[in-house]
mmCIF file of N, CA and C in Angstrom:
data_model
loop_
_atom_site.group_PDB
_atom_site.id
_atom_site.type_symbol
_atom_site.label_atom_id
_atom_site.label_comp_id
_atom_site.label_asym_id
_atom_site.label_seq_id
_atom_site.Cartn_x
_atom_site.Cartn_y
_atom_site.Cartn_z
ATOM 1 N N UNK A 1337 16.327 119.518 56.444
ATOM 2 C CA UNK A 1337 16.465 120.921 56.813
ATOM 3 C C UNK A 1337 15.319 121.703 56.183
ATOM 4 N N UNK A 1338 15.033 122.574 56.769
ATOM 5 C CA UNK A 1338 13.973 123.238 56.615
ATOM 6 C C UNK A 1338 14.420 124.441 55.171
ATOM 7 N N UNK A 1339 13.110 124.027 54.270
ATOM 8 C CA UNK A 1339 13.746 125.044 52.744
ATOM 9 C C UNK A 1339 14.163 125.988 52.543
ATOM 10 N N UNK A 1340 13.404 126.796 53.993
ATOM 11 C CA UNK A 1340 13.337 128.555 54.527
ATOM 12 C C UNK A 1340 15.323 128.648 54.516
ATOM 13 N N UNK A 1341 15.720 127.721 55.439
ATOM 14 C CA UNK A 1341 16.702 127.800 56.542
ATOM 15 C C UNK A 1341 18.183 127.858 54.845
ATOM 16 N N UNK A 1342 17.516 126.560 54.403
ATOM 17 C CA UNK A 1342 18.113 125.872 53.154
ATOM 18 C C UNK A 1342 18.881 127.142 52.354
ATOM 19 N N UNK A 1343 17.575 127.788 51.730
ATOM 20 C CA UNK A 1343 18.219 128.653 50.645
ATOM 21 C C UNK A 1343 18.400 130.262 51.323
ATOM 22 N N UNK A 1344 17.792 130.735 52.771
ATOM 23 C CA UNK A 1344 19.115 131.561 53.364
ATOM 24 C C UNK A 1344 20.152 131.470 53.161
ATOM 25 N N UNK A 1345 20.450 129.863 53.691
ATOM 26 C CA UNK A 1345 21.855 129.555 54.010
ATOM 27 C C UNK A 1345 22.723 129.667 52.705
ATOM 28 N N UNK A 1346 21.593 129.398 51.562
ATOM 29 C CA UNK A 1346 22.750 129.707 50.279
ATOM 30 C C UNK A 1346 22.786 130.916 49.686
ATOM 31 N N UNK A 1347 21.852 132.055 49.778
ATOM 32 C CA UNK A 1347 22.270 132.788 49.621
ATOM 33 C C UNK A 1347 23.177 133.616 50.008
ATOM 34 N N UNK A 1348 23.246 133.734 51.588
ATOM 35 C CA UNK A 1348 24.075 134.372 52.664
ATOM 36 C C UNK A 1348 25.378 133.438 51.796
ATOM 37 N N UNK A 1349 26.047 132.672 51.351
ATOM 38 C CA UNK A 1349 26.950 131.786 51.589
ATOM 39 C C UNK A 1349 27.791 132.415 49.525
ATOM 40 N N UNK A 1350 26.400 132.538 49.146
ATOM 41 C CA UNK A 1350 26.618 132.918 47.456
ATOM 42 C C UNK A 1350 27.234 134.460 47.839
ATOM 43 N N UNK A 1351 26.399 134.881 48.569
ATOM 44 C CA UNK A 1351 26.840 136.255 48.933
ATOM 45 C C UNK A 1351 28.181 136.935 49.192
ATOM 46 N N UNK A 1352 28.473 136.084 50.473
ATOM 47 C CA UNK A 1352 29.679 136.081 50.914
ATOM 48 C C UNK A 1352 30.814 135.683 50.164
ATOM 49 N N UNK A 1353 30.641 134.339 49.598
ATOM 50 C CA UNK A 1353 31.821 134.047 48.765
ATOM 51 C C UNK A 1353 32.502 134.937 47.747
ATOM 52 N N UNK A 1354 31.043 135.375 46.956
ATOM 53 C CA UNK A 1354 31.853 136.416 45.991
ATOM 54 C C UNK A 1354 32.251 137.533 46.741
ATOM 55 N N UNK A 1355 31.834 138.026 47.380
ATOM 56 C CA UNK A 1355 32.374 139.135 48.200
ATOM 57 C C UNK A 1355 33.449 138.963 48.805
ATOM 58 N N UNK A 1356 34.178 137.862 49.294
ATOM 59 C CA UNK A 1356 35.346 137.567 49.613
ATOM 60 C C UNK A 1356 36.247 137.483 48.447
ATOM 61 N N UNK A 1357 35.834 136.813 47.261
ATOM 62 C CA UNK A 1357 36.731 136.593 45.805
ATOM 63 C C UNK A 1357 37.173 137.903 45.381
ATOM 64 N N UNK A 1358 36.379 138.828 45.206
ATOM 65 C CA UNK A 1358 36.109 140.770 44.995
ATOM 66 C C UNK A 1358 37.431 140.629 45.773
ATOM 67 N N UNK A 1359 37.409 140.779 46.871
ATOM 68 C CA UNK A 1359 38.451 141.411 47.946
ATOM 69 C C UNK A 1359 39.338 141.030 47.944
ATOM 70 N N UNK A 1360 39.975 139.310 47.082
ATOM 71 C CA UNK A 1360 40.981 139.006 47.111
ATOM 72 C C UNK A 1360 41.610 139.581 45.981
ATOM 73 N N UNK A 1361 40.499 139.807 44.893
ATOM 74 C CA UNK A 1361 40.877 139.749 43.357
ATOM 75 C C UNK A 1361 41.308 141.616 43.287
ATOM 76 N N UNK A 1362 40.380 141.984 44.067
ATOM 77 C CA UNK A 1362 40.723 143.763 43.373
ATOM 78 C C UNK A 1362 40.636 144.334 44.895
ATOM 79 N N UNK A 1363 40.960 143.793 46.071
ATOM 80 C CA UNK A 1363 40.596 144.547 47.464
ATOM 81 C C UNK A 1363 39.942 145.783 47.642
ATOM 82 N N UNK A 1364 38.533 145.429 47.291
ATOM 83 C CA UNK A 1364 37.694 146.024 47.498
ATOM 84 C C UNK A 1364 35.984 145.522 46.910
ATOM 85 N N UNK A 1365 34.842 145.611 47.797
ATOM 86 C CA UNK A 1365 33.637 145.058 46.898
ATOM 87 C C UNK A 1365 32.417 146.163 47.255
ATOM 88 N N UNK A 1366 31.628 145.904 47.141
ATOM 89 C CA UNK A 1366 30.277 146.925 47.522
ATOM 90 C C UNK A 1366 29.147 146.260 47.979
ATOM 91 N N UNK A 1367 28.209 146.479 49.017
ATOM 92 C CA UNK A 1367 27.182 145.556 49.380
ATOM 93 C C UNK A 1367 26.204 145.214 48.372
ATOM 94 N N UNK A 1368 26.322 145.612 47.222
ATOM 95 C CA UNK A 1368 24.905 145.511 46.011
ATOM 96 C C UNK A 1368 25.402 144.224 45.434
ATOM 97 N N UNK A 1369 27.236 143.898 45.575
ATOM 98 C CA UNK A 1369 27.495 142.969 44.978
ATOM 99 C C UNK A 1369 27.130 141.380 45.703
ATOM 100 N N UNK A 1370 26.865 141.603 47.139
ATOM 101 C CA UNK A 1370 26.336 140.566 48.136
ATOM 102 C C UNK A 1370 25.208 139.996 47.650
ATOM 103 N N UNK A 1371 24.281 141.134 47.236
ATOM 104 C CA UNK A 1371 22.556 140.883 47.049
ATOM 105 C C UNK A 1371 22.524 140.070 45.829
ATOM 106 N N UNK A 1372 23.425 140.679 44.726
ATOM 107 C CA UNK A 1372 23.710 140.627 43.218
ATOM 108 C C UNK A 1372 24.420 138.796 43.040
ATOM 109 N N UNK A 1373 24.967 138.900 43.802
ATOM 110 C CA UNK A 1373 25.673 137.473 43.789
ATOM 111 C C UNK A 1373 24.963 136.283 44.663
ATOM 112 N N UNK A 1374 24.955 137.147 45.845
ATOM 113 C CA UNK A 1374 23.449 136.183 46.691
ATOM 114 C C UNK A 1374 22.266 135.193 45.536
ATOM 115 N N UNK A 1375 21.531 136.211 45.107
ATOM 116 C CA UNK A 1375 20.192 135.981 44.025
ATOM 117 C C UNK A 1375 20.780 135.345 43.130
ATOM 118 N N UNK A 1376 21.955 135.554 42.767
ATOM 119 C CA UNK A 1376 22.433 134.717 41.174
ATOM 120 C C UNK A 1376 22.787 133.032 41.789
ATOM 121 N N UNK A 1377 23.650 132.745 43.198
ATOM 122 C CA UNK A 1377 23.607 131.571 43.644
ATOM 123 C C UNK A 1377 22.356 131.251 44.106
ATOM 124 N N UNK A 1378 21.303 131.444 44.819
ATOM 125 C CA UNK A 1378 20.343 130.797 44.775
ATOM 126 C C UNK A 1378 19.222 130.517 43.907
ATOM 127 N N UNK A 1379 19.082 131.572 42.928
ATOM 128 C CA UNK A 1379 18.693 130.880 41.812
ATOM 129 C C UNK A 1379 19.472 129.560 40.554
ATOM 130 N N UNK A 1380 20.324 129.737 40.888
ATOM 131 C CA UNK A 1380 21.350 128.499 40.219
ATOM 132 C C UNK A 1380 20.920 127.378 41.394
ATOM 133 N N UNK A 1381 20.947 127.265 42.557
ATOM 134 C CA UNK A 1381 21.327 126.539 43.161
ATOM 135 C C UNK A 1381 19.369 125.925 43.622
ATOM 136 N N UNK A 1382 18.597 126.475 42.970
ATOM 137 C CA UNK A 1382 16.911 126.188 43.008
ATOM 138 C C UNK A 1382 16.987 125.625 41.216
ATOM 139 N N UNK A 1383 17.936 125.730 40.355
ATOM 140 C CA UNK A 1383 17.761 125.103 39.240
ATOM 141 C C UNK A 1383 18.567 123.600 39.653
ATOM 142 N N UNK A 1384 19.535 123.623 40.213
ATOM 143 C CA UNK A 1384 20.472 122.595 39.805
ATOM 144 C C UNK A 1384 19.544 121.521 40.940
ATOM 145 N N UNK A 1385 18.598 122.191 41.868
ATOM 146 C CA UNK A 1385 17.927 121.371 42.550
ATOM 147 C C UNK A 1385 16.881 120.277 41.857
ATOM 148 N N UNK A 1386 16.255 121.111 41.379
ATOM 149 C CA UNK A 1386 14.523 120.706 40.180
ATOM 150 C C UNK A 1386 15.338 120.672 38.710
ATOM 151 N N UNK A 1387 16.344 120.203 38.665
ATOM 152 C CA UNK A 1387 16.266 120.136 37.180
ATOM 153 C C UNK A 1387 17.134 119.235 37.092
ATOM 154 N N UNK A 1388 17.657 118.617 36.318
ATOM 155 C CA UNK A 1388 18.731 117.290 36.217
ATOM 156 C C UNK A 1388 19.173 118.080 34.325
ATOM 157 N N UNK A 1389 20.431 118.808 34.455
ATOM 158 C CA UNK A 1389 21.189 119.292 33.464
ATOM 159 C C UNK A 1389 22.837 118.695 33.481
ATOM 160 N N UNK A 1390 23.214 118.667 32.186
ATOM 161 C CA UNK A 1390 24.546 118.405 32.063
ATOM 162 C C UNK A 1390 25.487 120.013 33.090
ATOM 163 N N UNK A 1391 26.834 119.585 33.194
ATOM 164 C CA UNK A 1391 27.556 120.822 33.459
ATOM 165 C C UNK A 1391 27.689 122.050 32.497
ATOM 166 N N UNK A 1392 27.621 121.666 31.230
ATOM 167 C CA UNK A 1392 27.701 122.576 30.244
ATOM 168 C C UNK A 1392 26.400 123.762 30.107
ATOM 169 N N UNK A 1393 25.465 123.100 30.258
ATOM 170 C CA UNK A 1393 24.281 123.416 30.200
ATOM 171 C C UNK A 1393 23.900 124.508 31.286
ATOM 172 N N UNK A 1394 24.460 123.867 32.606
ATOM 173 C CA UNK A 1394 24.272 124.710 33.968
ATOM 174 C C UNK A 1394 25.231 125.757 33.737
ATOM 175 N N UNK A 1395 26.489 125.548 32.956
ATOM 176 C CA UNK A 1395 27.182 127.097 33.321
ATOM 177 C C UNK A 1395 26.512 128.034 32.039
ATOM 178 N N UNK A 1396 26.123 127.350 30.758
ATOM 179 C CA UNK A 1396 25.703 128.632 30.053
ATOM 180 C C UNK A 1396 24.116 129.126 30.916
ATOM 181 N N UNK A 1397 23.380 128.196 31.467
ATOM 182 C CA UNK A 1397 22.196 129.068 32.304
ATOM 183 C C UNK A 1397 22.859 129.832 33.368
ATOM 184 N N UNK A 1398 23.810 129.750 34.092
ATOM 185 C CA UNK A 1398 24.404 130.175 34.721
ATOM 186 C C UNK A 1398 25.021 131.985 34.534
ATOM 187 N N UNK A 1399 25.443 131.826 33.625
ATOM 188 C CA UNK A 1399 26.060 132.862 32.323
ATOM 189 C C UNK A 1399 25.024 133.613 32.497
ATOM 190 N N UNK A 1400 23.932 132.891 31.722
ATOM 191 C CA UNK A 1400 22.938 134.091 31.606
ATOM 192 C C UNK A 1400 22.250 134.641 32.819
ATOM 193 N N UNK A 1401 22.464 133.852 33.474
ATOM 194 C CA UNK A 1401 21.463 134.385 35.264
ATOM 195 C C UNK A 1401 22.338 135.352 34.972
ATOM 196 N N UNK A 1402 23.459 134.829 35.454
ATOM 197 C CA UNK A 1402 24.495 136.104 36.015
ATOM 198 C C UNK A 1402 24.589 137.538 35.261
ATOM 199 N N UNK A 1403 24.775 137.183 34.441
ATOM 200 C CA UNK A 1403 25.131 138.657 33.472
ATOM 201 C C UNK A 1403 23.907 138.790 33.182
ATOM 202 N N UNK A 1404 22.460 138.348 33.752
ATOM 203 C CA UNK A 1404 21.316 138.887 33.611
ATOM 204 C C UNK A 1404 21.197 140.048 34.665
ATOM 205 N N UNK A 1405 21.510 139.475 35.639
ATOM 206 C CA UNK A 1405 21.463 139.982 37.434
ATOM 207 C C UNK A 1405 22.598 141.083 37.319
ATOM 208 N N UNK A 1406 23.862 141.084 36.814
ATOM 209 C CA UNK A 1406 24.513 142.100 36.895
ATOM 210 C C UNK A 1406 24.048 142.990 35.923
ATOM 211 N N UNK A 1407 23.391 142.855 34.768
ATOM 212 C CA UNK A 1407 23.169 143.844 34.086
ATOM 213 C C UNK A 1407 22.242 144.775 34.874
ATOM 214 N N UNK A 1408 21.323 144.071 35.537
ATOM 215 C CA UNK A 1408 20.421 144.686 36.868
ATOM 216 C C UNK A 1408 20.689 145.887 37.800
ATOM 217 N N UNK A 1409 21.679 145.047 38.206
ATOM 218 C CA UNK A 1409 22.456 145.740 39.333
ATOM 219 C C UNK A 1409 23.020 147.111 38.943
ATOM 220 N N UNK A 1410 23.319 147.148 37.846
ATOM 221 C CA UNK A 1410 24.618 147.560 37.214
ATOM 222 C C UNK A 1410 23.504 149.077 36.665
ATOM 223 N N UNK A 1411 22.396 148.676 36.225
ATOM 224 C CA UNK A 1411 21.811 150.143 35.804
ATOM 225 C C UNK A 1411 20.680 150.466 37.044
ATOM 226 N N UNK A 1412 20.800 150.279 37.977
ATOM 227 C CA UNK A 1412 20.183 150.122 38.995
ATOM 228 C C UNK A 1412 21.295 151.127 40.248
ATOM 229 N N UNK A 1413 22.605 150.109 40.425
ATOM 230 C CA UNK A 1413 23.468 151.253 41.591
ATOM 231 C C UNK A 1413 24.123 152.116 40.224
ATOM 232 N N UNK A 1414 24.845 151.908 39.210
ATOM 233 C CA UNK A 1414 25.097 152.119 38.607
ATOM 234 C C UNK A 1414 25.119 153.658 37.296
ATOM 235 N N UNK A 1415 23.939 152.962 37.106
ATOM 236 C CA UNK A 1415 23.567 154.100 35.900
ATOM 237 C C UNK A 1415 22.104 155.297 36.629
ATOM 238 N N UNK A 1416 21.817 154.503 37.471
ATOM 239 C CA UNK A 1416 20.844 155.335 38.082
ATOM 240 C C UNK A 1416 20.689 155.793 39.586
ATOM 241 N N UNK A 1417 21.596 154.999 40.246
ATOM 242 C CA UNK A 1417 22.013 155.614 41.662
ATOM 243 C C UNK A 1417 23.643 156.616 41.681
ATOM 244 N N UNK A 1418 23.945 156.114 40.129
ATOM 245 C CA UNK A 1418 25.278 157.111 40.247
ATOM 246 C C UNK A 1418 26.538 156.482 41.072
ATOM 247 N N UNK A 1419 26.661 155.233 41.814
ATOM 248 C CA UNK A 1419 27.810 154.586 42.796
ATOM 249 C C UNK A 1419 28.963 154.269 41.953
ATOM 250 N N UNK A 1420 28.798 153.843 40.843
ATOM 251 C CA UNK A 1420 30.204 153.663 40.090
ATOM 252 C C UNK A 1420 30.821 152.744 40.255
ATOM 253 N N UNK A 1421 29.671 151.721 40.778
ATOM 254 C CA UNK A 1421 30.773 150.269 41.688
ATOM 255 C C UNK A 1421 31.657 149.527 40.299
ATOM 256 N N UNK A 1422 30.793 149.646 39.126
ATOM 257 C CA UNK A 1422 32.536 148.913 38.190
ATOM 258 C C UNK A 1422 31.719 149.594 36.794
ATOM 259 N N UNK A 1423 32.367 149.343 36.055
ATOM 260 C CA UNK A 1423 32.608 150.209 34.662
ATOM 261 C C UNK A 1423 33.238 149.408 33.443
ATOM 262 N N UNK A 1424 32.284 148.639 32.548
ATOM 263 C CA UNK A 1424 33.562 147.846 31.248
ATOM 264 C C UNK A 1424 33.181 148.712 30.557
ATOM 265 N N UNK A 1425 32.866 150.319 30.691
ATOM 266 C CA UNK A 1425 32.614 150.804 29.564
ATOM 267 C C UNK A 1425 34.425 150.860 28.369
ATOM 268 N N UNK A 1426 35.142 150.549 29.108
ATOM 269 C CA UNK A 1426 36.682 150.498 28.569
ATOM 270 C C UNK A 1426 36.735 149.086 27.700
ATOM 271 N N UNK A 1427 35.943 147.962 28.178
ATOM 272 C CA UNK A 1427 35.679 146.038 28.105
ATOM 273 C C UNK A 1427 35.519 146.000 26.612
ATOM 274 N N UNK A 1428 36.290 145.698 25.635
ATOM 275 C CA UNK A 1428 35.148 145.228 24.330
ATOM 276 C C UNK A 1428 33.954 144.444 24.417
ATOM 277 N N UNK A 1429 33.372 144.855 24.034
ATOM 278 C CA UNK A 1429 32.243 144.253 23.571
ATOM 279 C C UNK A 1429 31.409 144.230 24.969
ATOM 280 N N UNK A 1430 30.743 145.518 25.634
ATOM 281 C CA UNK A 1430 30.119 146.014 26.297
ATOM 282 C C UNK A 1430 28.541 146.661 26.246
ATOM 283 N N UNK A 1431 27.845 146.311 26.593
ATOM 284 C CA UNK A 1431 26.299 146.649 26.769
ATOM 285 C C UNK A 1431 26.299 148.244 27.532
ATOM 286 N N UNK A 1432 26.574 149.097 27.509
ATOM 287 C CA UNK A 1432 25.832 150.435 28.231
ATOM 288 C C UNK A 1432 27.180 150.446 29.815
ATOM 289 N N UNK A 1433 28.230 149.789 29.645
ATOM 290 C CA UNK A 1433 29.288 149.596 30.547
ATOM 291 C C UNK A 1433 29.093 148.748 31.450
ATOM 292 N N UNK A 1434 27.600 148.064 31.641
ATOM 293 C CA UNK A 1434 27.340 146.873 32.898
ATOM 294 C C UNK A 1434 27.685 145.784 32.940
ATOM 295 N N UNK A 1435 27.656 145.285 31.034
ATOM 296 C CA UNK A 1435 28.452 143.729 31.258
ATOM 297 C C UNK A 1435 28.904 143.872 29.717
ATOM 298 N N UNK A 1436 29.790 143.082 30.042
ATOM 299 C CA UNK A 1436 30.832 142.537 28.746
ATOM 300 C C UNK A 1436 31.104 141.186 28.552
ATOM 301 N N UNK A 1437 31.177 140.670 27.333
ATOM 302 C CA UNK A 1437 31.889 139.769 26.687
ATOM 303 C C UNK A 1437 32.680 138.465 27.789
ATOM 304 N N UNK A 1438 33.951 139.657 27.924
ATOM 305 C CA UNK A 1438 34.426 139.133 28.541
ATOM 306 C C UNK A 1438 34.745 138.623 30.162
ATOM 307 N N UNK A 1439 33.621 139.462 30.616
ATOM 308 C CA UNK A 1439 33.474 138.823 32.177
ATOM 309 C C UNK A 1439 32.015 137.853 31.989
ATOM 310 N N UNK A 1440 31.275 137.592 30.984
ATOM 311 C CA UNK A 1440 30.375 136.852 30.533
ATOM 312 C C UNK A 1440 30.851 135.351 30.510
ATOM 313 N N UNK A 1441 32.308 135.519 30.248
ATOM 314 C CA UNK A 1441 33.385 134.071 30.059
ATOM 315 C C UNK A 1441 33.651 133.718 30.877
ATOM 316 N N UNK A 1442 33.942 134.518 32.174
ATOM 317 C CA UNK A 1442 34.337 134.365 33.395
ATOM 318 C C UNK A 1442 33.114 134.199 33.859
ATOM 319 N N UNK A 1443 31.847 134.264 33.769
ATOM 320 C CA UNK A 1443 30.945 133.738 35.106
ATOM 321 C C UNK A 1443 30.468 132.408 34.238
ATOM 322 N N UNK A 1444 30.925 131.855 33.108
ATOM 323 C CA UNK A 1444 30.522 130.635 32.453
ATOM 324 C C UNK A 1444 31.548 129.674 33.261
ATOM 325 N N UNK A 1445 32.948 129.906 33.778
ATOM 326 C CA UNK A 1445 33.649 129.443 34.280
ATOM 327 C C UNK A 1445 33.497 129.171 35.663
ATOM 328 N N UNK A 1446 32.559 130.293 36.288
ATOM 329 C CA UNK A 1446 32.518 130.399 38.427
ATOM 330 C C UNK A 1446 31.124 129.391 37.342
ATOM 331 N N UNK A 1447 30.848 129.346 36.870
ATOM 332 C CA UNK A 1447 29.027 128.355 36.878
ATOM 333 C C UNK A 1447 29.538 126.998 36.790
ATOM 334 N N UNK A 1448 30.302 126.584 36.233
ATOM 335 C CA UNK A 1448 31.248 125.551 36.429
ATOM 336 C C UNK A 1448 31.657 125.254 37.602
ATOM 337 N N UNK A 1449 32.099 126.093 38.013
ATOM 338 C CA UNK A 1449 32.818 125.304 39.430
ATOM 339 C C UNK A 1449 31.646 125.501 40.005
ATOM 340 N N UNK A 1450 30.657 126.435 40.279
ATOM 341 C CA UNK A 1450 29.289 126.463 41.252
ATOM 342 C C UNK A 1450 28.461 124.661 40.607
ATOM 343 N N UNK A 1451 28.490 124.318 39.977
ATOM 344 C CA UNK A 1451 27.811 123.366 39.453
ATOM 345 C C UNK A 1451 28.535 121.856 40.311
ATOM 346 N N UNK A 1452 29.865 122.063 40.177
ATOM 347 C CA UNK A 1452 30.668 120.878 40.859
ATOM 348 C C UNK A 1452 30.482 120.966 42.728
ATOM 349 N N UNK A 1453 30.100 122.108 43.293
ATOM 350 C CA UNK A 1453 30.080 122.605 44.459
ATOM 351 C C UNK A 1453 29.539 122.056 44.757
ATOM 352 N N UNK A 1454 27.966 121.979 44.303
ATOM 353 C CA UNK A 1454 26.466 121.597 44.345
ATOM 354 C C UNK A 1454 26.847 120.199 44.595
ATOM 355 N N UNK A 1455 27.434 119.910 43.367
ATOM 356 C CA UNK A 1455 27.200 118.350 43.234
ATOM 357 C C UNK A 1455 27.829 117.861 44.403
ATOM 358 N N UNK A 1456 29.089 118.235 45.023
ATOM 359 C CA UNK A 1456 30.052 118.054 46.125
ATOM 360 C C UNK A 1456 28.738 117.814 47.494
ATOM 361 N N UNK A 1457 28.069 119.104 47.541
ATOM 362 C CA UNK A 1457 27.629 119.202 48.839
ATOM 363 C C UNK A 1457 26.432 118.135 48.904
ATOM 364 N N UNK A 1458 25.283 117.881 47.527
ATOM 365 C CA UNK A 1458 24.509 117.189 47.329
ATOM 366 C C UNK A 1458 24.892 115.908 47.986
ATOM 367 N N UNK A 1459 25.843 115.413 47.736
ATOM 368 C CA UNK A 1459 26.524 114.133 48.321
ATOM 369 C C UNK A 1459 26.860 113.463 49.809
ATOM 370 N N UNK A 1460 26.758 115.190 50.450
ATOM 371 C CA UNK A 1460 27.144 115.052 51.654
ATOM 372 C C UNK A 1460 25.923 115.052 52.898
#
């Protein structure tokens, strides 16, 4: 398959998924979170390609993509477009209200299962 076609297809697919999880988890998401989640799966998914890492390893790089990319996002629609799409300024242990601690734990956990995905589809 063509590489172009390849990592569309995963971003559109990174995109969507979380945007569907959003909607199950709190019914409701925002399109910044498509782009935001898009870029965070295909850059995971261009590491787990070129690189040969344990699972542990892939979810703390994972971790950090992510809560790199949301911190992004986050003072970007956020702190400087004013949208208000989410808020841990309430979260212990919070950076400027964009990311916390504890949703930092939770994307060490989706990098985990994104890591087993990979490996799933690699196979196929």
């Amino acid at each position: 398959m063509n590489s172009y076609i390849l990592y569309s297809l995963v971003f559109l697919l990174g995109g969507n998924a979380y945007c569907l999880i959003e909607l199950l988890y709190r019914a409701r998401t925002h399109y910044s979170m498509f782009f935001c989640a898009g870029f965070a799966v295909l850059i995971l998914f261009y590491i787990f390609s070129t690189r040969s890492v344990s699972p542990l390893t892939f979810a703390l790089i994972g971790t950090i993509v992510i809560t790199a990319l949301e911190f992004i996002f986050g003072i970007i629609f956020n702190l400087f477009l004013d949208m208000q799409v989410w808020d841990y300024s309430s979260v212990p242990l919070n950076l400027l209200g964009q990311i916390c601690l504890p949703f930092s734990a939770i994307w060490f956990v989706f990098s985990i299962g994104i890591y087993y995905i990979f490996k799933v589809l690699g196979r196929a």
